[in-house]
Tab-separated table of C-alpha atoms in Angstrom:
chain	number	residue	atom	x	y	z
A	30	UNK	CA	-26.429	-25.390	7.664
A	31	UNK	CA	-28.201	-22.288	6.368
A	32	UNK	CA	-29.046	-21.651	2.745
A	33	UNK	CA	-29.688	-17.828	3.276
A	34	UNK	CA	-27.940	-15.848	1.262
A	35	UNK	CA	-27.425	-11.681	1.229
A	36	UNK	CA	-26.974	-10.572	-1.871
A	37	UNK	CA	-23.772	-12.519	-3.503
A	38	UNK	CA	-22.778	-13.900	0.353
A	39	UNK	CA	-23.681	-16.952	1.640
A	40	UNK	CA	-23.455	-17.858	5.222
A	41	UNK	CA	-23.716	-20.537	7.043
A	42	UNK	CA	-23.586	-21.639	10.928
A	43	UNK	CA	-20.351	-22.771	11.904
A	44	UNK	CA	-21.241	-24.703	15.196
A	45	UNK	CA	-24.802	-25.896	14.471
A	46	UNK	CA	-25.280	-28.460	16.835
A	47	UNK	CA	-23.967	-28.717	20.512
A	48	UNK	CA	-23.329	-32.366	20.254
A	49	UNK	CA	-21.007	-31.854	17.665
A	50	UNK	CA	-17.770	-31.598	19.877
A	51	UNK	CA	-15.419	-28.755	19.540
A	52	UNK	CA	-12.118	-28.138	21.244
A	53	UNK	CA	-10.385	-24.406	22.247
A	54	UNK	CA	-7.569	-23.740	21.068
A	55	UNK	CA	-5.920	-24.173	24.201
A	56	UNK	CA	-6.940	-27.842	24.652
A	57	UNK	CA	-3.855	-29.502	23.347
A	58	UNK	CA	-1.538	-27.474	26.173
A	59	UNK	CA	-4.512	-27.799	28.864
A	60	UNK	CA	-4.350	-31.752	27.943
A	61	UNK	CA	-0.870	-31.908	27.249
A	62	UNK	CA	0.454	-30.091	30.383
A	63	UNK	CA	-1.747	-31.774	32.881
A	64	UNK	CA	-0.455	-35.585	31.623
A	65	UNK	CA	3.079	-34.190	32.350
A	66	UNK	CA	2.851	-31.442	34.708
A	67	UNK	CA	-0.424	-30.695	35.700
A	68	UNK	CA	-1.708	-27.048	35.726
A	69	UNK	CA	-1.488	-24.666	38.795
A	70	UNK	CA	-3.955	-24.499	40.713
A	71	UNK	CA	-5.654	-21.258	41.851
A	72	UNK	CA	-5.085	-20.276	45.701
A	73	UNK	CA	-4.810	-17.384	48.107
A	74	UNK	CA	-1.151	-17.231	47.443
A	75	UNK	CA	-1.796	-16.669	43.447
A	76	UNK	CA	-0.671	-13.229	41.985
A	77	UNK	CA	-1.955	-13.945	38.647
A	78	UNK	CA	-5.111	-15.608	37.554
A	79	UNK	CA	-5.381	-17.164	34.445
A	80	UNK	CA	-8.915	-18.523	32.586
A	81	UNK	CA	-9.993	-18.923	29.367
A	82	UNK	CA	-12.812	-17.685	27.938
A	83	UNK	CA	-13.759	-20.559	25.913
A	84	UNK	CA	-15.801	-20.691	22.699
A	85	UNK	CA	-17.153	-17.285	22.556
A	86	UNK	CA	-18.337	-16.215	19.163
A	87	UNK	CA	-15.877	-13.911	17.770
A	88	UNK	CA	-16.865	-11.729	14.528
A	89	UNK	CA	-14.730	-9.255	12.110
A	90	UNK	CA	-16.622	-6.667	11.267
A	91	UNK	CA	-15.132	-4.157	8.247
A	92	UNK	CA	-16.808	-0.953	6.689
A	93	UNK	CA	-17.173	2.386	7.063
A	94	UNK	CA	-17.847	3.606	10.675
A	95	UNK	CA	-21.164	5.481	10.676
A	96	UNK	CA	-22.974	2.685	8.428
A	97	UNK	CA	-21.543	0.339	11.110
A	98	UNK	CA	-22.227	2.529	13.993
A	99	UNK	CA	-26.019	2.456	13.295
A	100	UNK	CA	-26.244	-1.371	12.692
A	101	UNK	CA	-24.165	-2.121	15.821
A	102	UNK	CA	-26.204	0.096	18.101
A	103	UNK	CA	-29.517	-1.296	17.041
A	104	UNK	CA	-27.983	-5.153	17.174
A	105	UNK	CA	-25.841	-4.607	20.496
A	106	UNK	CA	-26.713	-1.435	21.876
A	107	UNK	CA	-23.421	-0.480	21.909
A	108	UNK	CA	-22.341	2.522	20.136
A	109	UNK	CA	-18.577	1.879	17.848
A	110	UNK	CA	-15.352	2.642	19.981
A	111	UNK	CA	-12.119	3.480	19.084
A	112	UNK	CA	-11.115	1.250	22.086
A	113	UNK	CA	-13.150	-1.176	23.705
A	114	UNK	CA	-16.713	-0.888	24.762
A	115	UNK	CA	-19.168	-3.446	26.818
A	116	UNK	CA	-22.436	-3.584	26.681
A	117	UNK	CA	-24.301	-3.386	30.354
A	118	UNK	CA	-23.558	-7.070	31.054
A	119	UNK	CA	-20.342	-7.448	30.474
A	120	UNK	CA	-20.801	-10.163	28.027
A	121	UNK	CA	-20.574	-8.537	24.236
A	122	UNK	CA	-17.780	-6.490	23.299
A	123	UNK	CA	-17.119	-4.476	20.157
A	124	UNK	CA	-13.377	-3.205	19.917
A	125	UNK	CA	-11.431	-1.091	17.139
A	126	UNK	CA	-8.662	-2.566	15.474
A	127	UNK	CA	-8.432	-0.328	12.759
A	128	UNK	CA	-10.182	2.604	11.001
A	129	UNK	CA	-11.999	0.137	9.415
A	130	UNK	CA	-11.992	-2.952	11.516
A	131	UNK	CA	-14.412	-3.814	14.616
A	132	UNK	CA	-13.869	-6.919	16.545
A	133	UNK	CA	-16.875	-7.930	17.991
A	134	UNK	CA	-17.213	-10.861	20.970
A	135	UNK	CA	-20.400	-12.239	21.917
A	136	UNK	CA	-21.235	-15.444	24.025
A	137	UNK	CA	-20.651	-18.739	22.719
A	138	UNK	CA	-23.675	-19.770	20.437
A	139	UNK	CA	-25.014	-16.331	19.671
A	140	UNK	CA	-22.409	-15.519	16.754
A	141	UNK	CA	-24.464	-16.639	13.894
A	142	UNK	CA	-27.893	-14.615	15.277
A	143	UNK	CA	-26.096	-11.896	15.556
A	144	UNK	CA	-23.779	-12.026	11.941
A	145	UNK	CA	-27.620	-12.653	10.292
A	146	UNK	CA	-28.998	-9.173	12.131
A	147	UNK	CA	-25.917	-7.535	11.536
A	148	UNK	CA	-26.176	-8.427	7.750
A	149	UNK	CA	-30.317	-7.331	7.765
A	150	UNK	CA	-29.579	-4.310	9.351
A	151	UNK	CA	-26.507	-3.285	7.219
A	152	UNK	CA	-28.676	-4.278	3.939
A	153	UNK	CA	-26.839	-3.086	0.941
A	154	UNK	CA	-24.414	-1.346	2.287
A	155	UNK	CA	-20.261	-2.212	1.566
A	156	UNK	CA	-18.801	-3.999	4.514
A	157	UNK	CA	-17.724	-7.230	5.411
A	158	UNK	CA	-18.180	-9.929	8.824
A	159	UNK	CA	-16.014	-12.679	9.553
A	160	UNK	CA	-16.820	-15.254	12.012
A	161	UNK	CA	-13.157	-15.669	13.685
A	162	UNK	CA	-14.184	-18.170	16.352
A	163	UNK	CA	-12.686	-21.127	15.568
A	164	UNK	CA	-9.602	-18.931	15.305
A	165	UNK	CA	-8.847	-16.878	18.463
A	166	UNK	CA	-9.768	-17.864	21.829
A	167	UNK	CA	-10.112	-15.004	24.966
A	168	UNK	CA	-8.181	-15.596	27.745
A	169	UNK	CA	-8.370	-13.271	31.178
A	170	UNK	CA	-5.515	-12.506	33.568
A	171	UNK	CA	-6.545	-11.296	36.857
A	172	UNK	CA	-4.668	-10.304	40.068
A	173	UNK	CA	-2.146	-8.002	41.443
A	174	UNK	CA	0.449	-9.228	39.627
A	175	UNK	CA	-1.365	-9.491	36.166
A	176	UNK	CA	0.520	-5.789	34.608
A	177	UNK	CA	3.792	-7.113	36.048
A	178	UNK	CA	3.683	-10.062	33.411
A	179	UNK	CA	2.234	-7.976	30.962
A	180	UNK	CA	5.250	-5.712	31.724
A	181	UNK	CA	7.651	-8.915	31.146
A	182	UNK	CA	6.005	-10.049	28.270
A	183	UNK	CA	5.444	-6.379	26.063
A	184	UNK	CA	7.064	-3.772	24.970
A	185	UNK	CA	3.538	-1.768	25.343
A	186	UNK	CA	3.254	0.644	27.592
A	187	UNK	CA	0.548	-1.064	30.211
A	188	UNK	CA	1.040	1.346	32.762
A	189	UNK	CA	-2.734	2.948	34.213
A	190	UNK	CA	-1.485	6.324	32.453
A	191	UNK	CA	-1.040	4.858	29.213
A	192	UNK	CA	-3.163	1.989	29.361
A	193	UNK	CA	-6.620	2.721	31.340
A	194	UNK	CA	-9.545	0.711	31.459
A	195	UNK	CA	-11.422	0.780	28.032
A	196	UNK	CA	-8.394	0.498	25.942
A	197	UNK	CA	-7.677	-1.949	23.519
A	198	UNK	CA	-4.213	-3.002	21.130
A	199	UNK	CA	-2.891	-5.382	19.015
A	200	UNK	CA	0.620	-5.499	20.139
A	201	UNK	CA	3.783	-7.913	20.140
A	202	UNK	CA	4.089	-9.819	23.149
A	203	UNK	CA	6.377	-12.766	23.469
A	204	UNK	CA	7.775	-12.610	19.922
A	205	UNK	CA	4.155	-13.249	19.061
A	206	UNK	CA	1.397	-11.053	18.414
A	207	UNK	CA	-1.950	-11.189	20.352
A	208	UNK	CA	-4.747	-8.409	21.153
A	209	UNK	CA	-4.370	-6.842	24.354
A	210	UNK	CA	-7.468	-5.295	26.174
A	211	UNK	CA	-8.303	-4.013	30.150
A	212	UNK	CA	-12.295	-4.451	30.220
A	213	UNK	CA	-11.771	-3.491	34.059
A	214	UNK	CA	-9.888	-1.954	36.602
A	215	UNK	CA	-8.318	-5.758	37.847
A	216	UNK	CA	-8.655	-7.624	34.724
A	217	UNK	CA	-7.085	-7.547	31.682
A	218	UNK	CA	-8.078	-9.992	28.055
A	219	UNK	CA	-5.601	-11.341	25.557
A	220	UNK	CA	-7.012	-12.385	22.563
A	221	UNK	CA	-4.811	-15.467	21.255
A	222	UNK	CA	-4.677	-17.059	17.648
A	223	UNK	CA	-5.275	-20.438	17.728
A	224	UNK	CA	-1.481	-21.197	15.901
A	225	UNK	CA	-0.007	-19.079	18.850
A	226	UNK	CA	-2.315	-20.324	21.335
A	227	UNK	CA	-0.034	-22.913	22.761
A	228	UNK	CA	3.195	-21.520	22.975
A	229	UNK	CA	1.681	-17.960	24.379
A	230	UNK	CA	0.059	-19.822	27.138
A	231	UNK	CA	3.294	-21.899	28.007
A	232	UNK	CA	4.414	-18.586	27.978
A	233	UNK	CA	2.734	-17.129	30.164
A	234	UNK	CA	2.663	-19.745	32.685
A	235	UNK	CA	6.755	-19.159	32.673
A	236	UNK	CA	6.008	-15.492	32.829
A	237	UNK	CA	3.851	-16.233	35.899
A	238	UNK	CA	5.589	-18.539	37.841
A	239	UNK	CA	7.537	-16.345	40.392
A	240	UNK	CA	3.904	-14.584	40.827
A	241	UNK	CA	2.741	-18.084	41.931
A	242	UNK	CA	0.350	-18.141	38.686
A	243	UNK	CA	-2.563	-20.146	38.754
A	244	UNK	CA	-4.770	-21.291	36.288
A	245	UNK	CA	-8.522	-21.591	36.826
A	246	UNK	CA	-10.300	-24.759	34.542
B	16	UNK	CA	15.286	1.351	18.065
B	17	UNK	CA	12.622	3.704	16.328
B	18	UNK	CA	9.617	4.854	18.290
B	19	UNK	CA	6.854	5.713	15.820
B	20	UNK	CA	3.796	7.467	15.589
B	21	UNK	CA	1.461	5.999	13.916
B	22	UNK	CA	-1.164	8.188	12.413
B	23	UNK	CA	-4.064	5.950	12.439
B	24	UNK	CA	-3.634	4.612	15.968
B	25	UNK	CA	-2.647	8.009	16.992
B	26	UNK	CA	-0.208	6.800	19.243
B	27	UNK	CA	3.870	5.957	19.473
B	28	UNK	CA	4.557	2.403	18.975
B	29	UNK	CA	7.588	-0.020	18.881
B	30	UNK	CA	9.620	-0.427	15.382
B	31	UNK	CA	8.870	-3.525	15.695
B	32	UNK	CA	5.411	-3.530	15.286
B	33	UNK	CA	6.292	-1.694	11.585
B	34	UNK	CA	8.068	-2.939	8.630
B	35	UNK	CA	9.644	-0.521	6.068
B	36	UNK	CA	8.085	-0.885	2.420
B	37	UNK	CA	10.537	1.788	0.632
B	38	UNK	CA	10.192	4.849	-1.163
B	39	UNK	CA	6.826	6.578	-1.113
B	40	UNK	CA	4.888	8.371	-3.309
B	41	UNK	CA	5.669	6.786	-6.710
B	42	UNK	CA	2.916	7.190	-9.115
B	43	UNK	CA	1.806	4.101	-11.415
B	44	UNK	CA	2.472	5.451	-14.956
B	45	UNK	CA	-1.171	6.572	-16.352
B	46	UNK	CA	-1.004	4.198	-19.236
B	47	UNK	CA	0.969	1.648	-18.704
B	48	UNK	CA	0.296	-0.212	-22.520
B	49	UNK	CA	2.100	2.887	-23.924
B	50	UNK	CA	4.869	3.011	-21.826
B	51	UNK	CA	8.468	2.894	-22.999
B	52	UNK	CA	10.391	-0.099	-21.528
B	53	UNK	CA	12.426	2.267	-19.843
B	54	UNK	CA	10.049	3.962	-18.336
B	55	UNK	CA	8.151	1.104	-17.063
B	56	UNK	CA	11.341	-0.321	-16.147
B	57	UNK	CA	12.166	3.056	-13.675
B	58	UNK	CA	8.710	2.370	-11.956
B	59	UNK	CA	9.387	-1.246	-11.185
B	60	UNK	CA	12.496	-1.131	-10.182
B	61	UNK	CA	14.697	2.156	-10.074
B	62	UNK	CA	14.323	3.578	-6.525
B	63	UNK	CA	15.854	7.358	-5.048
B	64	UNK	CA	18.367	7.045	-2.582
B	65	UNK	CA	19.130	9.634	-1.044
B	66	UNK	CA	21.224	11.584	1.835
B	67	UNK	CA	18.786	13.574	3.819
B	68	UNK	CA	15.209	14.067	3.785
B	69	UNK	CA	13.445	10.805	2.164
B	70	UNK	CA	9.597	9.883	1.932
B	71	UNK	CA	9.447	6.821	3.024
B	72	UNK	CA	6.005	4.020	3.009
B	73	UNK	CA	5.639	1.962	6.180
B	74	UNK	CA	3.236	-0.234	7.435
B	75	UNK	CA	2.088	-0.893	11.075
B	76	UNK	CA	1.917	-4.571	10.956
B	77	UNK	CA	0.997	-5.862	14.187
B	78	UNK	CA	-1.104	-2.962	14.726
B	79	UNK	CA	-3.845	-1.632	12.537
B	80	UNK	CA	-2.150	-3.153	9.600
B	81	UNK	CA	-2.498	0.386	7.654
B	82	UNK	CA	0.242	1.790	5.391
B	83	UNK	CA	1.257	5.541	6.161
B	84	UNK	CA	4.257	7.455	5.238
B	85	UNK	CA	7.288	8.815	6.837
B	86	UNK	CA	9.855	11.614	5.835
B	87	UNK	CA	12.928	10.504	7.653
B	88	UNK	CA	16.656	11.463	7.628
B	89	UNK	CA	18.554	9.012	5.920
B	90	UNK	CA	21.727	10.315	7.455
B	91	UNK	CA	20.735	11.117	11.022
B	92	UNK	CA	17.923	8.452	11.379
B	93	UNK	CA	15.586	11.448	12.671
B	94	UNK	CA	11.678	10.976	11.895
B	95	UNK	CA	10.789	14.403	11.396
B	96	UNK	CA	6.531	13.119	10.691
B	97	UNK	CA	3.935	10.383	10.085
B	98	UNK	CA	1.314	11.427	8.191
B	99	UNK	CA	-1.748	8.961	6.500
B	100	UNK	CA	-1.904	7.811	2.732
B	101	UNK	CA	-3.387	10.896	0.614
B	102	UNK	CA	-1.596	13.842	2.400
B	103	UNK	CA	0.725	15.442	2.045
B	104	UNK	CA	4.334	15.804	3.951
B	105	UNK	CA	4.874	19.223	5.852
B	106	UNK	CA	8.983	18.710	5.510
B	107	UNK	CA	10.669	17.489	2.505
B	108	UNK	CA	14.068	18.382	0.394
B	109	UNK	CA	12.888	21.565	-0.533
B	110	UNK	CA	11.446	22.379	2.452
B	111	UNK	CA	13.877	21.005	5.551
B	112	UNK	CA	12.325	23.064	8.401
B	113	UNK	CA	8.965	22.470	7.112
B	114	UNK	CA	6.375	24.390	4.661
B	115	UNK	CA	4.179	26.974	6.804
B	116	UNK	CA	1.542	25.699	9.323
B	117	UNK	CA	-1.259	27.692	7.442
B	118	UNK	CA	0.298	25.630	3.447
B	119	UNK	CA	0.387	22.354	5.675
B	120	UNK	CA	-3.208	23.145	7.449
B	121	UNK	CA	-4.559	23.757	4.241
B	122	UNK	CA	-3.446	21.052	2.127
B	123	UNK	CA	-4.378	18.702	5.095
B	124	UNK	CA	-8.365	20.178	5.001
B	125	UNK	CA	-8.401	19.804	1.054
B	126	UNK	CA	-6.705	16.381	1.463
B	127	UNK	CA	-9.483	15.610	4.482
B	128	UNK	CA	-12.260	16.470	2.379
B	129	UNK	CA	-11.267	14.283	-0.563
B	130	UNK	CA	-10.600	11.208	2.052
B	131	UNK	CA	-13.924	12.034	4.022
B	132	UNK	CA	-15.488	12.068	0.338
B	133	UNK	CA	-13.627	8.482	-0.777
B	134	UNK	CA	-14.021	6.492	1.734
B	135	UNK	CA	-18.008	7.448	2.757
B	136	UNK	CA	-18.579	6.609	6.459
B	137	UNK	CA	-15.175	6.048	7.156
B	138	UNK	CA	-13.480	7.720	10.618
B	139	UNK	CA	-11.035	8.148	13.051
């Protein structure tokens, strides 16, 4: 636990130690499913591929968009979108969610670093970060298949033309909500809250069956 | 089944991302300690309903989660615009086929500079 405090804030680490075991918030339906039905597997025949993104570090960032555009670039390089942007691995994310709302996904572990040089860079400024990650968990669908059960499971429009690589929603999908995004040509994220977790996976899984859906563990 | 544009996400969505939150536009009385029961009473609960043209406050829920306004038909259904919190409608009962573009461009780019000017920093 950290002491700092930022003016009237106080923050603290949320996953200090690695030993201290966590679980996703898909665990109960990976455990669950697998004692009665297990899984399926990933092979040639699979039209879908599912995986989660485990335990990445998830923060909400709120303000005003050019104080937030400044701190952003010089903490993650990467200037504010009003869709999704990447930085040049892949691997941190920052994505608009509303004119005054930046989701921001890092890897798992570097959440905390990066809320703390977020909050010395913004310094007095008015805004606001939330660290979401025990909340939502990322989960990727790949394969040919992948905007066919999108197309089942939304009443978005994910077709190329409306929906090209670098955009990002929050849309209903399944009766549920969840935040859709296509990072790349082949793959596309949904970001799932942890109360919707299970059931949008079980979902999904029915969505996927007749594409011979396979999940990857 | 609506299909609505919402002005922040700049894009038509699904009703059912939206839910309805009533009439727009109604102004909190100034001073509210000196207000007649009455009058307090009409800005609580006494709402217009009426046949035609109606301002209406909606919010896109699943979306951006930001409140905008609409001026529907309340007899044909038709959405006739969307426009953001602090502007001001093109079409209303007075004006059915719309004020001018150069009334509506104007009030817009005094309304723009006194949003810009609120909310410091803030776009799109």
């Amino acid at each position: 636990m950290s002491d700092i405090t930022y003016g009237q804030v106080a923050t603290f680490n949320t996953h200090p130690e690695a030993a201290i075991p966590s679980e996703s918030p898909l665990s109960v339906a990976f455990n669950q499913i697998s004692v009665s039905t297990p899984a399926p597997a990933v092979n040639h025949a699979s039209g879908v591929r599912l995986e989660e993104k485990a335990f990445l570090g998830h923060l909400i960032l709120r303000g005003g968009a050019i104080v937030l555009d400044e701190a952003v670039r010089k903490v993650l390089g990467i200037s504010l979108p009003l869709g999704l942007a990447l930085d040049e691995s892949g691997e941190r994310s920052v994505q608009w969610l509303s004119p005054d709302e930046w989701l921001v996904i890092v890897p798992g572990g570097e959440e905390f670093e990066v809320e703390q040089r977020l909050r010395d860079a913004l310094g007095d400024a008015h805004y606001a970060i939330v660290d979401a990650s025990g909340g939502q968990t990322l989960v990727s669908l790949e394969g040919e298949k992948a905007r066919e059960l999108l197309m089942k499971s939304t009443s978005y429009d994910v077709h190329p033309s409306n929906f090209p690589v670098g955009k990002a929603v929050s849309v209903v999908f399944a009766k549920s909500s969840l935040i859709l995004r296509r990072p790349a040509e082949d793959r596309y994220e949904l970001v799932l809250r942890r109360s919707f977790a299970d059931y949008l996976y079980r979902w999904i899984l029915d969505a996927g069956a007749e594409y011979g859906i396979g999940v990857q563990r | 089944m609506f299909y609505i544009h919402c002005p922040y996400c700049d894009e038509y969505r699904d009703e059912e991302e939206f839910h309805p939150k009533g009439q727009a536009h109604i102004a909190r009385p100034e001073d509210p300690e000196t207000c007649s029961d009455e009058e307090w009473g009409d800005y609580l609960f006494f709402r217009d309903n009426p046949r035609g043209i109606h301002h209406e406050l909606w919010v896109h829920a699943i979306g951006c989660r930001k409140f905008f306004n609409i001026t529907r038909n309340s007899a044909s259904y038709e959405i006739l615009e969307t426009y953001r919190m602090g502007e001001r409608p093109r079409f209303s009962a007075e004006h059915p086929q719309g004020e001018s573009a150069e009334h509506g461009a104007a009030v817009n780019v005094a309304d723009e500079a006194g949003r810009v000017a609120d909310q410091e920093g803030v776009r799109a």
